[in-house]
């Protein structure tokens, strides 16, 4: 399967400010030696050599992930503001002709997971088909509420694509052709569900949003079959360790606890995800470095690859 991240931010879309771009440019130019900027090729090579937080950005769009299965089926995980860019991309293919089909899985309906829906152009095209999967039986009503006339000029029903709603039983597993998808209730205010996707012997686990804290870790064995042996886990790690302690019951985890869980269940690659909107790229780079330091403190975690989600990242499993 191919996984593409279109939105990795939590809670609120977070554009990069003009001041911050200026700061990045200043930092880059301060690092340059005369030979680095003597030709277009040398400038390109210099840019490639810069730290990620200087030359790029982890991204400001809220949660949206595209999964293309080995059989070519399209799965969309969450519909945050990143969904808009995915829609623009999809319009270049079958969805632009009203012949597209996708399965949409929603973890829950907090704004940062549904706010891209009114701006997703393929929904406006008659003939496109979407199956919405969620464990919330009133999902359609929740999406209607996002687009009532006092809040948005176009209702959800106005969107011309065919939309089907399939209610999942908690912990149910289902098959989309050869792809197995299981859901799991996650600890989060108002409820949320994680998804485990198994396709041609490879496994992706997506848990946004979730709060694994000191208390929940006592129940961690309940999550064994959900997390076990995943190739990639995209994990809500919005808080630093200190914040996670001071924000108990806020609904999000820290990188440290995600690393513990990933090591416990033999997960191969952990992607820190659902980034805090108050964190800029420098801070997120620190979060990653601290996470890797924590991982390195225990040799039992040596096989785990700790990485951080960034907008546009593509992973082939
Ligand atoms: Zn969220
Ligand atoms: Zn939430």
XYZ file of C-alpha atoms and ligand atoms in Angstrom:
319
model
C 0.000 0.000 0.000
C 1.008 3.606 -0.474
C 0.353 6.065 2.340
C 0.365 9.792 1.656
C 0.006 12.389 4.389
C -2.036 15.456 3.396
C -2.591 16.866 6.899
C -0.574 16.154 10.049
C -1.502 19.039 12.384
C -3.855 18.646 15.331
C -6.683 20.848 16.531
C -6.335 23.860 14.216
C -4.887 24.586 10.741
C -1.601 26.374 11.330
C -0.176 28.377 8.410
C 3.470 29.440 8.515
C 3.692 33.175 9.282
C 5.577 35.747 7.172
C 7.906 36.448 10.126
C 8.724 32.761 10.420
C 9.557 32.461 6.710
C 11.910 35.446 7.104
C 13.518 33.756 10.099
C 14.055 30.573 8.062
C 15.635 32.550 5.191
C 17.938 34.390 7.584
C 18.998 31.150 9.232
C 19.670 29.505 5.846
C 21.724 32.435 4.532
C 23.733 32.638 7.762
C 24.761 29.012 7.176
C 25.822 29.601 3.559
C 29.435 29.921 2.505
C 30.245 31.811 -0.751
C 30.655 28.550 -2.699
C 27.178 27.412 -1.627
C 25.469 30.201 -3.562
C 27.729 30.546 -6.593
C 25.434 28.763 -9.099
C 21.908 27.375 -9.315
C 23.222 23.811 -8.825
C 25.267 24.764 -5.755
C 22.268 26.596 -4.264
C 20.051 23.542 -4.830
C 22.614 21.257 -3.254
C 23.040 23.704 -0.316
C 19.253 23.797 0.235
C 19.135 19.974 0.264
C 21.850 19.959 2.945
C 19.916 22.256 5.332
C 18.036 20.897 8.385
C 14.403 20.054 7.547
C 13.026 22.744 9.872
C 15.038 25.417 8.002
C 14.401 24.400 4.399
C 10.837 23.130 4.773
C 7.863 22.818 7.121
C 6.146 19.912 8.816
C 2.890 21.386 7.561
C -0.132 23.216 8.897
C -3.125 21.292 7.552
C -5.183 19.189 9.922
C -5.466 15.424 9.693
C -5.957 13.677 6.359
C -4.265 10.550 5.048
C -4.616 8.859 1.678
C -4.051 5.119 1.502
C -3.917 3.364 -1.844
C -4.085 -0.396 -1.411
C -2.073 -2.875 -3.439
C -5.277 -3.548 -5.399
C -5.655 0.157 -6.227
C -8.528 0.929 -3.822
C -8.569 4.432 -2.349
C -9.048 4.862 1.399
C -9.211 8.291 3.049
C -8.484 8.465 6.771
C -9.990 11.603 8.301
C -11.081 14.742 6.502
C -9.238 17.648 8.132
C -8.120 20.654 6.080
C -5.521 18.495 4.282
C -8.464 16.944 2.415
C -8.708 20.028 0.209
C -5.315 19.433 -1.409
C -6.071 15.721 -1.805
C -9.293 16.706 -3.591
C -7.409 18.945 -6.017
C -5.061 16.046 -6.790
C -7.920 13.542 -7.247
C -9.740 15.899 -9.639
C -6.971 15.231 -12.189
C -8.147 11.605 -12.452
C -11.488 9.718 -12.320
C -12.965 12.054 -9.689
C -12.762 14.946 -12.169
C -14.963 12.916 -14.553
C -17.520 11.854 -11.929
C -16.222 8.292 -11.952
C -14.267 8.164 -8.697
C -14.856 5.906 -5.706
C -13.326 6.116 -2.228
C -13.882 4.659 1.227
C -13.698 7.296 3.945
C -12.934 6.265 7.529
C -13.413 8.866 10.255
C -11.803 8.479 13.665
C -14.324 10.946 15.131
C -15.946 14.249 14.269
C -13.935 16.883 16.114
C -13.455 19.794 13.719
C -9.858 19.064 12.866
C -10.976 15.707 11.400
C -13.922 16.883 9.264
C -13.332 20.551 8.402
C -11.960 19.768 4.917
C -15.259 18.217 3.758
C -16.940 21.438 2.522
C -13.819 22.216 0.429
C -13.299 18.785 -1.140
C -14.200 19.356 -4.798
C -14.855 15.651 -5.680
C -17.878 15.771 -3.325
C -19.447 18.376 -5.626
C -19.246 16.178 -8.736
C -22.236 13.992 -9.571
C -21.295 10.388 -10.252
C -18.457 10.193 -7.717
C -19.184 7.702 -4.930
C -18.060 7.726 -1.315
C -18.679 5.181 1.414
C -18.319 6.725 4.872
C -17.325 4.287 7.611
C -17.600 5.271 11.244
C -18.577 3.748 14.556
C -20.781 6.777 15.256
C -24.320 5.836 14.129
C -25.284 9.526 13.777
C -22.336 10.395 11.538
C -24.509 11.843 8.740
C -26.248 14.169 11.211
C -22.905 15.291 12.599
C -21.682 16.179 9.105
C -24.969 17.977 8.338
C -24.430 20.108 11.437
C -21.054 21.296 10.201
C -22.767 22.827 7.168
C -25.929 24.403 8.553
C -26.770 27.690 6.821
C -25.542 29.851 9.693
C -22.087 28.320 9.402
C -21.561 27.506 5.718
C -23.410 28.554 2.538
C -23.752 25.029 1.118
C -25.389 22.114 2.944
C -23.809 18.671 3.084
C -26.791 17.258 1.123
C -26.136 19.757 -1.677
C -22.869 17.980 -2.465
C -23.844 15.978 -5.554
C -21.656 12.888 -5.147
C -23.337 9.698 -3.889
C -22.617 9.298 -0.180
C -23.325 6.072 1.707
C -22.982 5.719 5.468
C -21.891 2.457 7.020
C -21.911 2.215 10.808
C -19.132 0.065 12.201
C -19.585 -1.969 15.332
C -16.846 -1.075 17.808
C -13.906 -3.481 17.329
C -15.489 -4.872 14.154
C -13.260 -5.989 11.286
C -14.264 -5.707 7.668
C -12.760 -6.437 4.270
C -12.520 -4.067 1.343
C -11.559 -6.545 -1.365
C -8.347 -8.078 0.069
C -7.716 -5.347 2.631
C -8.648 -6.034 6.257
C -9.648 -3.038 8.374
C -10.250 -3.317 12.097
C -11.268 -0.514 14.419
C -10.513 0.026 18.075
C -12.024 2.404 20.612
C -9.437 4.967 21.666
C -9.324 6.915 24.913
C -10.410 10.428 23.843
C -13.082 12.861 25.111
C -16.286 12.204 23.163
C -14.822 8.959 21.807
C -12.554 8.202 18.859
C -11.578 5.080 16.919
C -8.244 3.910 15.633
C -7.914 1.862 12.446
C -5.641 -1.054 11.657
C -5.253 -1.651 7.923
C -3.694 -4.906 6.698
C -2.975 -5.170 3.011
C -0.870 -7.836 1.298
C 1.003 -8.712 4.477
C 1.754 -5.102 5.490
C 0.075 -3.271 8.342
C -0.660 0.392 9.024
C -2.074 1.471 12.380
C -3.667 4.917 12.583
C -4.507 6.311 16.009
C -5.632 9.903 16.014
C -6.786 11.092 18.472
C -5.870 9.057 21.552
C -4.698 9.633 25.088
C -2.457 6.914 26.418
C -1.479 8.134 29.847
C -0.137 6.683 33.067
C -3.580 5.215 33.875
C -4.391 3.802 30.441
C -1.050 2.017 30.253
C -2.418 -0.395 32.895
C -4.962 -1.549 30.270
C -2.460 -1.714 27.448
C -2.854 -5.446 26.934
C -6.373 -4.732 25.610
C -4.695 -3.097 22.623
C -2.317 -5.964 21.811
C -4.083 -7.316 18.705
C -4.645 -3.763 17.432
C -1.007 -2.619 17.587
C 0.919 -5.892 17.326
C 3.644 -6.104 14.664
C 2.465 -3.042 12.686
C 4.907 -1.860 10.026
C 3.897 1.766 10.552
C 1.959 3.436 13.366
C 0.729 7.000 12.856
C 0.224 8.069 16.444
C -1.230 11.172 18.128
C 1.719 12.643 20.048
C 0.484 16.211 20.394
C 2.009 16.814 23.825
C 5.487 16.810 25.264
C 5.995 14.551 28.265
C 5.536 17.498 30.678
C 2.356 18.662 28.955
C 0.930 15.146 28.943
C 1.227 15.127 32.736
C -0.315 18.587 33.191
C -3.070 17.927 30.596
C -4.423 14.605 31.811
C -7.837 13.860 30.220
C -7.259 16.416 27.401
C -7.252 13.514 24.957
C -3.729 13.335 23.509
C -0.525 11.361 24.058
C 3.183 12.156 24.221
C 5.982 10.765 22.071
C 7.460 8.969 25.108
C 4.366 6.887 25.732
C 3.945 6.205 22.006
C 7.542 4.924 21.919
C 6.862 2.665 24.912
C 3.764 1.232 23.230
C 5.494 0.849 19.862
C 8.380 -1.062 21.495
C 6.000 -3.194 23.552
C 4.121 -4.347 20.447
C 7.006 -4.706 18.000
C 5.959 -1.783 15.783
C 8.653 -1.095 13.191
C 8.163 2.570 12.393
C 6.477 5.198 14.544
C 5.338 8.485 13.035
C 4.718 11.284 15.521
C 1.475 12.929 14.397
C -1.315 15.435 15.226
C 1.200 18.187 15.921
C 0.346 20.858 18.464
C -0.679 24.093 16.649
C 1.486 26.186 19.008
C 4.622 24.362 17.860
C 6.676 25.752 15.009
C 9.059 23.675 12.896
C 12.026 24.246 15.241
C 10.008 22.999 18.190
C 8.775 19.957 16.245
C 12.361 19.136 15.290
C 13.212 19.257 19.013
C 10.259 16.968 19.733
C 11.692 14.464 17.239
C 15.245 14.726 18.638
C 13.978 14.284 22.212
C 11.889 11.305 21.123
C 14.933 9.680 19.497
C 17.004 10.357 22.618
C 14.333 8.683 24.750
C 14.235 5.734 22.351
C 18.029 5.388 22.500
C 18.009 5.221 26.318
C 16.769 1.633 26.213
C 18.420 -1.007 23.985
C 15.113 -2.912 23.870
C 13.796 -0.146 21.629
C 16.706 -0.378 19.165
C 14.690 -1.885 16.293
C 12.092 0.906 16.351
C 12.400 3.673 13.771
C 11.056 6.930 15.251
C 10.096 9.563 12.698
C 7.816 12.559 12.502
C 4.914 13.055 10.112
C 5.199 15.884 7.615
C 2.741 17.113 5.026
C 3.396 15.529 1.633
C 5.280 12.553 3.108
C 4.739 9.345 1.153
C 5.428 5.848 2.467
C 5.374 2.702 0.389
C 4.728 -0.441 2.401
Zn -7.732 15.948 16.564
Zn -10.355 14.913 18.921
